[in-house]
Short mmCIF file of C-alpha atoms and ligand atoms in Angstrom, two decimals:
data_model
loop_
_atom_site.label_atom_id
_atom_site.label_comp_id
_atom_site.label_asym_id
_atom_site.label_seq_id
_atom_site.Cartn_x
_atom_site.Cartn_y
_atom_site.Cartn_z
CA MET L 1 107.86 101.48 112.96
CA THR L 2 106.09 101.91 110.29
CA THR L 3 102.84 103.99 110.49
CA THR L 4 99.31 102.89 111.68
CA PHE L 5 95.89 103.99 110.93
CA ASN L 6 95.64 104.58 114.49
CA ASP L 7 98.51 106.86 115.08
CA LEU L 8 96.97 109.04 112.06
CA GLY L 9 93.97 109.42 114.36
CA VAL L 10 91.45 106.41 112.94
CA ALA L 11 89.08 105.13 114.85
CA PRO L 12 90.18 102.02 115.65
CA ASP L 13 86.43 100.38 114.85
CA LEU L 14 87.86 101.82 111.41
CA ALA L 15 91.26 100.44 111.68
CA SER L 16 90.08 97.26 112.46
CA ARG L 17 87.38 97.78 109.18
CA LEU L 18 89.80 98.30 107.06
CA ALA L 19 92.75 95.51 108.61
CA SER L 20 89.85 93.14 108.25
CA ARG L 21 90.54 93.89 103.85
CA GLY L 22 94.83 93.87 104.51
CA ILE L 23 94.63 97.42 104.35
CA ASP L 24 97.12 98.55 107.74
CA GLU L 25 99.16 100.04 106.15
CA PRO L 26 98.44 103.92 105.34
CA PHE L 27 100.12 105.17 101.70
CA PRO L 28 102.00 108.20 101.37
CA ILE L 29 98.42 110.33 100.62
CA GLN L 30 96.66 109.12 103.32
CA VAL L 31 99.82 109.78 106.22
CA ALA L 32 99.90 113.03 105.15
CA MET L 33 96.35 114.24 104.98
CA LEU L 34 94.48 111.65 106.42
CA PRO L 35 95.31 113.77 109.93
CA PRO L 36 93.85 117.29 109.14
CA ALA L 37 91.13 115.63 107.34
CA LEU L 38 90.24 114.53 111.04
CA ALA L 39 90.75 117.73 112.69
CA GLY L 40 88.19 119.27 109.60
CA ARG L 41 90.89 121.64 108.00
CA ASP L 42 90.75 121.21 104.27
CA VAL L 43 92.68 119.35 102.66
CA CYS L 44 93.92 119.72 99.36
CA GLY L 45 96.15 116.80 97.91
CA LYS L 46 97.78 116.08 94.54
CA ALA L 47 99.09 112.74 93.87
CA PRO L 48 98.36 110.16 91.00
CA THR L 49 96.33 107.71 90.36
CA GLY L 50 96.40 104.04 92.42
CA SER L 51 98.20 106.27 95.78
CA GLY L 52 94.67 105.73 97.57
CA LYS L 53 93.35 108.74 97.41
CA THR L 54 90.08 107.13 98.35
CA LEU L 55 90.50 105.84 101.57
CA ALA L 56 92.37 109.59 102.14
CA PHE L 57 89.20 111.57 101.88
CA GLY L 58 87.13 108.06 103.06
CA ILE L 59 87.57 108.04 105.95
CA PRO L 60 87.80 111.68 107.40
CA LEU L 61 83.96 111.59 105.18
CA VAL L 62 82.82 108.39 107.57
CA THR L 63 84.53 109.91 111.09
CA ARG L 64 82.56 112.63 110.75
CA ILE L 65 79.68 113.26 108.89
CA SER L 66 76.00 112.51 111.26
CA GLN L 67 73.48 111.38 109.62
CA ALA L 68 71.24 113.26 106.86
CA ARG L 69 67.59 113.82 106.52
CA PRO L 70 65.47 113.36 103.40
CA ARG L 71 66.99 114.76 99.99
CA ARG L 72 69.49 116.68 102.00
CA PRO L 73 73.91 114.67 102.04
CA ARG L 74 75.48 115.77 104.75
CA GLY L 75 78.63 114.41 102.90
CA LEU L 76 78.66 115.83 99.89
CA VAL L 77 81.97 113.46 96.58
CA LEU L 78 82.46 115.54 93.14
CA ALA L 79 83.82 112.73 90.70
CA PRO L 80 84.68 113.12 86.30
CA THR L 81 82.84 110.12 85.64
CA ARG L 82 79.86 107.04 86.71
CA GLU L 83 82.59 104.46 86.33
CA LEU L 84 84.98 106.55 88.60
CA ALA L 85 82.36 107.58 91.97
CA GLY L 86 80.64 104.08 91.28
CA GLN L 87 83.77 102.72 92.45
CA ILE L 88 84.39 104.92 95.07
CA GLU L 89 80.52 103.84 96.20
CA LYS L 90 81.91 100.35 96.68
CA GLU L 91 84.78 100.74 97.87
CA LEU L 92 83.00 103.85 100.80
CA THR L 93 80.17 101.96 101.67
CA PRO L 94 81.04 99.03 103.56
CA LEU L 95 83.39 101.62 105.29
CA ALA L 96 80.52 103.72 106.28
CA ALA L 97 78.16 100.76 107.06
CA VAL L 98 80.50 100.51 110.42
CA ARG L 99 78.87 103.87 111.55
CA SER L 100 75.49 103.01 110.37
CA ARG L 101 76.19 106.07 107.77
CA SER L 102 74.47 105.05 104.02
CA VAL L 103 76.50 105.81 100.74
CA ALA L 104 75.05 106.18 96.81
CA ALA L 105 75.92 107.19 93.52
CA PHE L 106 74.01 109.68 91.35
CA TYR L 107 75.35 109.51 87.41
CA GLY L 108 73.60 109.98 84.15
CA GLY L 109 72.84 106.95 82.11
CA VAL L 110 70.71 105.67 84.73
CA GLY L 111 66.74 105.98 85.24
CA PHE L 112 66.45 108.34 88.33
CA GLY L 113 63.62 105.66 89.49
CA HIS L 114 65.66 104.50 92.34
CA GLN L 115 67.86 107.09 93.10
CA LEU L 116 65.01 108.94 93.89
CA ASN L 117 64.14 105.96 96.26
CA ALA L 118 66.89 105.92 98.48
CA LEU L 119 67.40 109.88 98.59
CA ARG L 120 64.13 110.14 100.26
CA ARG L 121 65.19 107.24 102.58
CA GLY L 122 68.02 109.83 103.48
CA VAL L 123 71.95 109.39 101.83
CA ASP L 124 74.79 110.88 104.34
CA ILE L 125 77.15 110.39 101.71
CA VAL L 126 76.23 111.26 98.07
CA VAL L 127 78.78 110.35 95.64
CA ALA L 128 78.39 111.88 91.74
CA THR L 129 78.84 113.61 88.56
CA PRO L 130 78.56 116.43 88.10
CA GLY L 131 75.63 116.73 85.89
CA ARG L 132 73.65 114.83 87.04
CA LEU L 133 73.60 116.37 90.49
CA ALA L 134 72.90 119.54 88.52
CA ASP L 135 69.71 117.66 87.77
CA LEU L 136 69.25 116.37 91.01
CA VAL L 137 69.46 119.72 92.24
CA ASP L 138 67.68 121.47 89.50
CA ARG L 139 64.65 119.41 90.11
CA GLY L 140 64.94 119.86 93.78
CA ASP L 141 65.39 116.32 94.83
CA ILE L 142 68.36 116.96 96.44
CA ARG L 143 69.40 120.31 99.00
CA LEU L 144 73.66 120.93 99.54
CA ASP L 145 72.73 123.51 102.19
CA GLU L 146 73.26 120.87 104.53
CA VAL L 147 76.50 119.31 103.08
CA ASP L 148 79.36 118.77 106.17
CA ILE L 149 82.21 117.53 103.64
CA VAL L 150 82.53 118.00 100.04
CA VAL L 151 84.73 116.25 98.42
CA ILE L 152 86.07 117.02 94.98
CA ASP L 153 87.84 113.45 92.96
CA GLU L 154 89.97 113.91 90.00
CA ALA L 155 89.41 117.72 89.80
CA ASP L 156 91.98 117.83 87.16
CA ARG L 157 89.99 115.54 85.10
CA MET L 158 87.30 117.16 85.69
CA ALA L 159 88.63 120.40 83.97
CA ASP L 160 89.78 118.73 80.83
CA MET L 161 86.46 117.59 81.01
CA GLY L 162 84.87 120.94 81.80
CA PHE L 163 82.55 119.83 84.00
CA LEU L 164 83.64 123.27 86.42
CA PRO L 165 81.25 125.97 85.32
CA GLU L 166 78.76 122.89 86.80
CA VAL L 167 80.89 122.66 90.25
CA ARG L 168 81.29 125.93 91.01
CA ARG L 169 78.20 126.40 91.02
CA LEU L 170 77.97 123.42 92.99
CA LEU L 171 80.42 124.21 95.72
CA ASP L 172 78.01 127.85 94.91
CA GLN L 173 74.49 126.49 97.12
CA VAL L 174 77.14 123.85 100.03
CA ARG L 175 77.86 126.48 103.28
CA PRO L 176 80.21 128.51 103.29
CA ASP L 177 81.54 127.05 106.08
CA ARG L 178 82.04 122.94 105.14
CA GLN L 179 85.36 122.05 105.03
CA THR L 180 86.79 120.98 101.21
CA LEU L 181 88.85 118.00 100.44
CA LEU L 182 90.90 118.15 97.24
CA PHE L 183 92.19 115.87 95.49
CA SER L 184 93.63 116.21 91.61
CA ALA L 185 96.87 115.05 89.82
CA THR L 186 96.75 118.35 89.17
CA LEU L 187 97.03 121.71 89.92
CA ASP L 188 97.92 124.68 87.66
CA GLY L 189 95.38 126.33 85.69
CA ASP L 190 91.26 126.34 86.60
CA VAL L 191 92.89 123.69 89.38
CA ASP L 192 94.71 126.11 90.70
CA VAL L 193 91.49 129.09 90.60
CA LEU L 194 89.55 126.33 92.62
CA VAL L 195 91.79 125.56 95.59
CA LYS L 196 91.91 129.35 95.45
CA ARG L 197 88.09 130.70 95.03
CA TYR L 198 86.23 127.13 97.58
CA GLN L 199 89.45 126.24 100.39
CA HIS L 200 90.29 127.95 103.37
CA ASP L 201 93.66 127.97 104.31
CA PRO L 202 94.18 124.22 102.82
CA VAL L 203 96.76 121.10 104.27
CA ARG L 204 98.86 121.16 101.21
CA SER L 205 100.58 117.88 100.07
CA GLU L 206 102.24 116.53 97.00
CA VAL L 207 102.54 112.52 97.08
CA ARG L 208 105.26 112.67 93.58
CA ALA L 209 104.49 108.76 92.21
CA THR L 210 105.30 106.76 94.61
CA GLU L 211 106.85 103.22 94.60
CA GLU L 212 103.57 101.44 94.92
CA ALA L 213 102.15 103.60 92.19
CA VAL L 214 103.72 104.04 89.82
CA ASP L 215 107.52 102.69 89.27
CA LEU L 216 107.34 99.01 89.18
CA THR L 217 104.98 99.75 85.70
CA GLU L 218 108.25 98.99 82.56
CA HIS L 219 106.88 101.25 79.11
CA ALA L 220 107.87 100.21 76.17
CA PHE L 221 107.59 102.20 72.61
CA TRP L 222 107.24 100.47 70.03
CA ALA L 223 108.11 101.22 66.43
CA ALA L 224 105.46 99.73 64.87
CA PRO L 225 104.45 100.54 60.75
CA ARG L 226 100.94 100.76 60.35
CA GLU L 227 99.71 97.44 59.27
CA LEU L 228 101.03 96.24 62.01
CA ARG L 229 99.52 97.06 64.85
CA THR L 230 97.16 95.26 65.26
CA GLU L 231 99.18 91.77 66.19
CA LEU L 232 101.59 93.37 67.91
CA THR L 233 98.74 94.25 69.90
CA VAL L 234 96.94 90.63 69.36
CA ARG L 235 100.63 89.56 70.92
CA ALA L 236 101.17 91.90 73.63
CA ILE L 237 97.61 91.24 75.41
CA ASP L 238 98.45 87.29 74.24
CA HIS L 239 101.39 87.91 76.71
CA PHE L 240 100.10 89.63 79.61
CA GLY L 241 96.73 87.78 79.51
CA SER L 242 94.59 91.44 79.90
CA ALA L 243 94.53 94.51 78.67
CA ILE L 244 93.26 98.44 78.01
CA VAL L 245 94.34 98.94 74.70
CA PHE L 246 93.24 102.74 74.36
CA CYS L 247 92.44 104.10 70.61
CA ARG L 248 91.36 108.03 69.54
CA THR L 249 88.10 107.65 67.75
CA LYS L 250 85.35 105.88 68.70
CA ARG L 251 84.92 104.46 64.94
CA GLY L 252 88.69 103.53 65.88
CA ALA L 253 87.94 100.88 69.41
CA ASP L 254 84.85 99.48 67.26
CA ARG L 255 86.84 98.71 64.01
CA LEU L 256 90.22 97.25 66.48
CA THR L 257 87.75 94.87 69.03
CA LYS L 258 86.96 93.32 65.93
CA GLN L 259 89.95 92.25 64.60
CA LEU L 260 91.25 91.45 67.86
CA GLY L 261 88.36 89.18 67.58
CA ALA L 262 89.15 88.13 64.25
CA HIS L 263 92.23 87.26 66.05
CA GLY L 264 90.65 85.12 68.30
CA VAL L 265 90.99 87.72 71.22
CA THR L 266 88.15 88.09 72.86
CA ALA L 267 87.42 92.25 72.85
CA ALA L 268 84.81 95.29 74.00
CA PRO L 269 84.56 98.55 72.88
CA PHE L 270 84.20 100.79 75.83
CA HIS L 271 83.86 104.15 74.49
CA GLY L 272 81.16 107.54 74.51
CA ASP L 273 78.20 105.77 72.82
CA ARG L 274 78.20 102.52 73.88
CA THR L 275 74.83 102.57 76.84
CA GLN L 276 75.80 102.82 80.52
CA GLN L 277 74.74 99.09 80.96
CA GLN L 278 76.82 98.48 78.05
CA ARG L 279 80.06 99.40 80.04
CA GLU L 280 78.83 97.94 83.49
CA LYS L 281 78.33 94.57 81.11
CA ALA L 282 81.92 95.04 79.44
CA LEU L 283 83.87 96.11 82.52
CA ALA L 284 82.36 93.02 84.66
CA ALA L 285 83.42 90.83 81.90
CA PHE L 286 86.82 92.10 81.84
CA MET L 287 86.98 91.61 85.60
CA LYS L 288 86.01 88.39 85.42
CA GLY L 289 88.61 87.64 83.07
CA ARG L 290 85.40 86.48 80.73
CA VAL L 291 86.54 89.01 78.21
CA GLN L 292 91.03 90.54 77.54
CA ALA L 293 90.67 93.60 76.78
CA LEU L 294 88.34 97.19 77.15
CA VAL L 295 89.29 98.65 73.91
CA ALA L 296 88.91 102.14 74.76
CA THR L 297 89.26 105.99 74.40
CA ASP L 298 90.43 108.57 76.20
CA VAL L 299 86.87 110.44 77.72
CA ALA L 300 85.65 106.29 78.39
CA ALA L 301 88.68 104.96 80.60
CA ARG L 302 88.29 107.69 82.80
CA GLY L 303 88.64 106.48 86.01
CA ILE L 304 88.33 103.22 85.67
CA HIS L 305 90.21 101.56 88.75
CA VAL L 306 90.70 97.64 87.67
CA ASP L 307 93.95 95.53 89.34
CA GLU L 308 96.23 94.12 87.96
CA VAL L 309 95.65 94.57 84.10
CA GLY L 310 98.28 93.18 82.60
CA VAL L 311 99.14 95.56 79.86
CA VAL L 312 98.42 98.85 78.70
CA VAL L 313 98.56 99.44 75.09
CA HIS L 314 98.60 103.15 73.23
CA HIS L 315 97.42 101.94 70.14
CA ASP L 316 97.14 105.41 68.78
CA LEU L 317 99.15 107.19 70.04
CA PRO L 318 97.39 109.73 73.12
CA ALA L 319 96.81 113.77 72.22
CA ASP L 320 99.57 114.85 74.73
CA HIS L 321 101.11 113.32 77.47
CA LYS L 322 98.68 114.06 80.20
CA ASP L 323 96.70 112.30 78.52
CA TYR L 324 99.72 110.16 78.15
CA VAL L 325 99.38 109.09 81.64
CA HIS L 326 95.98 108.95 82.55
CA ARG L 327 95.30 105.70 80.26
CA SER L 328 98.72 104.78 81.56
CA GLY L 329 97.23 105.13 85.13
CA ARG L 330 95.58 102.05 84.74
CA THR L 331 97.63 99.61 84.98
CA GLY L 332 100.76 99.18 87.81
CA ARG L 333 97.52 100.21 90.27
CA ALA L 334 99.08 100.25 93.90
CA GLY L 335 102.13 97.87 93.92
CA ALA L 336 101.06 95.40 91.32
CA ALA L 337 102.97 95.26 88.55
CA GLY L 338 102.27 97.43 84.97
CA ALA L 339 103.58 97.50 81.97
CA VAL L 340 103.08 99.61 79.34
CA VAL L 341 103.04 99.76 75.80
CA ALA L 342 102.24 102.57 73.43
CA LEU L 343 103.29 101.43 69.45
CA VAL L 344 104.71 104.16 67.14
CA PRO L 345 104.11 104.03 62.98
CA PRO L 346 107.03 105.63 61.41
CA ASP L 347 105.53 109.36 61.31
CA GLN L 348 104.54 109.60 64.19
CA ALA L 349 108.47 109.09 65.27
CA SER L 350 108.79 112.27 66.44
CA GLU L 351 105.81 112.98 68.08
CA ALA L 352 106.29 109.77 69.88
CA LYS L 353 109.86 111.81 70.56
CA LYS L 354 108.25 114.57 72.16
CA LEU L 355 105.87 112.49 74.45
CA GLN L 356 109.13 111.03 76.60
CA ARG L 357 110.86 114.41 77.01
CA LYS L 358 107.75 115.66 78.50
CA LEU L 359 107.29 113.25 80.18
CA GLY L 360 110.79 112.40 81.59
CA MET L 361 111.98 109.63 79.88
CA VAL L 362 114.79 109.49 77.29
CA PRO L 363 113.23 110.43 73.62
CA GLY L 364 114.12 108.60 70.85
CA THR L 365 114.30 105.46 72.71
CA SER L 366 111.54 102.87 70.50
CA THR L 367 112.69 99.84 68.88
CA PRO L 368 113.12 98.96 66.01
CA PRO L 369 110.26 97.47 63.62
CA PRO L 370 109.77 93.97 65.00
CA PRO L 371 110.88 91.57 62.11
CA VAL L 372 108.83 89.45 60.24
CA LEU L 373 109.34 86.56 60.74
CA ALA L 374 109.97 83.60 57.32
CA ASP L 375 106.85 82.41 56.24
CA GLY L 376 105.55 86.28 56.89
CA GLN L 377 104.05 86.19 60.34
CA PRO L 378 105.82 89.01 62.28
CA VAL L 379 106.80 89.04 65.09
CA VAL L 380 106.92 90.97 68.59
CA ARG L 381 110.43 91.03 70.20
CA ALA L 382 109.17 92.70 73.25
CA PRO L 383 110.77 95.28 74.44
CA VAL L 384 110.25 95.18 77.87
CA ARG L 385 113.07 93.78 77.86
CA ASN L 386 116.62 94.37 78.01
CA ASP L 387 117.41 89.92 77.70
CA VAL L 388 115.25 89.74 74.01
CA VAL L 389 116.10 92.90 72.36
CA PRO L 390 119.71 94.91 72.66
CA GLY L 391 117.57 98.23 72.09
CA PRO L 392 117.13 100.22 75.98
CA ALA L 393 113.49 100.09 77.57
CA VAL L 394 112.03 102.98 78.11
CA LYS L 395 111.60 103.79 82.02
CA GLY L 396 108.87 105.37 83.09
CA PRO L 397 109.25 109.04 84.60
CA HIS L 398 110.03 107.26 88.47
CA HIS L 399 111.70 104.87 87.94
CA ASN L 400 113.96 102.34 90.02
CA PRO L 401 116.25 100.50 89.46
CA SER L 402 116.17 98.26 91.77
CA ASN L 403 112.63 97.39 91.84
CA ASP L 404 114.14 96.19 88.27
CA GLN L 405 113.14 92.10 89.32
CA ARG L 406 110.09 92.04 90.70
CA ARG L 407 107.02 90.76 90.34
CA ARG L 408 107.05 91.09 86.79
CA LYS L 409 105.91 89.03 83.64
CA PRO L 410 108.88 86.84 81.40
CA VAL L 411 109.97 88.09 78.46
CA PRO L 412 107.44 87.26 75.58
CA ARG L 413 108.92 84.58 73.34
CA PRO L 414 108.60 85.20 68.86
CA GLY L 415 106.60 82.57 68.29
CA PRO L 416 104.23 82.17 65.58
CA PRO L 417 101.16 84.32 66.03
CA ARG L 418 98.21 83.08 67.62
CA ARG L 419 95.13 81.92 65.99
CA GLY L 420 92.10 79.96 67.92
CA PRO L 421 89.99 81.46 69.63
CA GLY L 422 91.16 83.24 71.98
CA GLY L 423 90.86 81.68 77.10
CA GLY L 424 92.51 82.91 79.39
CA GLY L 425 93.61 85.92 81.39
CA GLY L 426 93.48 85.31 84.80
CA THR L 427 90.79 87.22 87.05
CA ARG L 428 91.28 90.24 88.17
CA ARG L 429 90.24 92.28 91.44
CA THR L 430 88.04 96.00 91.52
CA GLY L 431 90.06 98.86 92.24
CA THR L 432 88.95 97.78 95.93
CA ARG L 433 89.97 95.32 98.19
CA SER L 434 86.88 93.58 99.33
CA ALA L 435 85.28 92.57 96.03
P1 LIG B 501 93.09 106.52 93.69
O1 LIG B 501 91.79 107.35 93.65
O2 LIG B 501 94.37 107.58 94.28
O3 LIG B 501 93.40 106.56 92.21
P2 LIG B 501 92.39 104.12 94.98
O4 LIG B 501 91.89 105.16 96.35
O5 LIG B 501 92.15 104.50 94.12
O6 LIG B 501 93.71 104.72 94.40
O7 LIG B 501 92.88 103.42 95.49
C1 LIG B 501 94.02 102.30 94.57
C2 LIG B 501 94.47 100.62 95.56
O8 LIG B 501 94.47 100.50 96.39
C3 LIG B 501 92.83 100.21 95.81
O9 LIG B 501 92.15 98.94 95.70
C4 LIG B 501 92.71 100.71 97.63
O10 LIG B 501 91.28 99.78 97.56
C5 LIG B 501 93.38 100.06 98.21
N1 LIG B 501 94.66 101.20 99.23
C6 LIG B 501 94.33 101.24 99.10
N2 LIG B 501 94.95 102.58 100.26
C7 LIG B 501 95.78 101.47 100.50
C8 LIG B 501 96.85 100.83 101.99
N3 LIG B 501 96.67 102.21 102.94
N4 LIG B 501 97.11 99.32 101.92
C9 LIG B 501 96.61 98.73 100.55
N5 LIG B 501 95.24 99.00 99.33
C10 LIG B 501 95.65 100.49 100.11
MG1 LIG B 502 90.35 107.48 92.92
#
């Protein structure tokens, strides 16, 4: 017998709403966190991307909070990025509607007007980035003194992005006997301080990368001369249909977007110099399959949740293993197979080895540089599958060999590089099942 949401104490009306979206078997983080959170305890969950944290806190929120008065929300979710806040709002809104509760997201980059109207009517659950919420509090548009439940989502990313002082300032304004739910991929350093200071005897749970979340993702490091990186990225996108491509700098991302366009790949830049509207447009086009690739920087891409991204390409190597995990979490989400390709220029071979060691992979398993065809065109011998290249593919940190043959895209074949206009790229779903 598998556990059901009912077994965990989730009310039938909410469980059947979830079931209508095909969600009927709780993920491990939900199994661990729902009973204590529904009972009013503080919880502290360590779980990787794609493990189902949103419902782990969303169900208790919707279940336990009462109706808000104007400007005084009863539930508060703090999230590191606008995109993530927007996606949490989207996932929780239909669930909250079952109990006639309202959800609204507040983040920078969009005007205040619409948000203020919502607040004046009363918003039961506020989802916000720390900066925007602080603005609203400072302006007197929102008061946190009636918040009963606070959720701190992706606390490690908030720490990485320098938001913790702001988060602490906000938490200090919430009544001390509130319930606090904290989720993070890592629980060390600054996050631990947050737990000790703002949580009361929390139930702790660590969910390792599960089969659903990570194991289906295959990681490959391709030895790639710098001048071939664009071509290799094009091949990866062509093969997998869609990609999120990472660059270290905004200018690099702009440049690569243009180069991909010249190779017939439809791509959109996604970084901090783009306006909120431009980013939303790019994300929407990507989800609909009108754009094959988002070319992103690390900070901008945090918290983007798009199911069925074909491949994540590290066009530039990440700064460290944490960024590698964050970036790679954009694929292979919630049971879908994913592929991750990192391009390793010769002068960064030792950096790549260090990265692999920290990730628990076998270091030094970059495959040889892709050969050049007689006509001078480079060819990717994709090491993603071991039937093309003799060199070993690199397995992810929690690889389970029994998954090898499941739902995996077949091997890319060497062939002439693609010119011509872009096309194809299937549609992708947003992070919510109901979308
Ligand atoms: P996280 O916040 O941990 O990165 P999410 O909460 O965004 O992960 O969940 C990832 C995806 O999994 C979402 O599309 C969500 O709708 C889906 N999901 C969550 N819980 C379940 C479940 N129990 N069964 C099936 N799908 C689920
Ligand atoms: Mg999440």
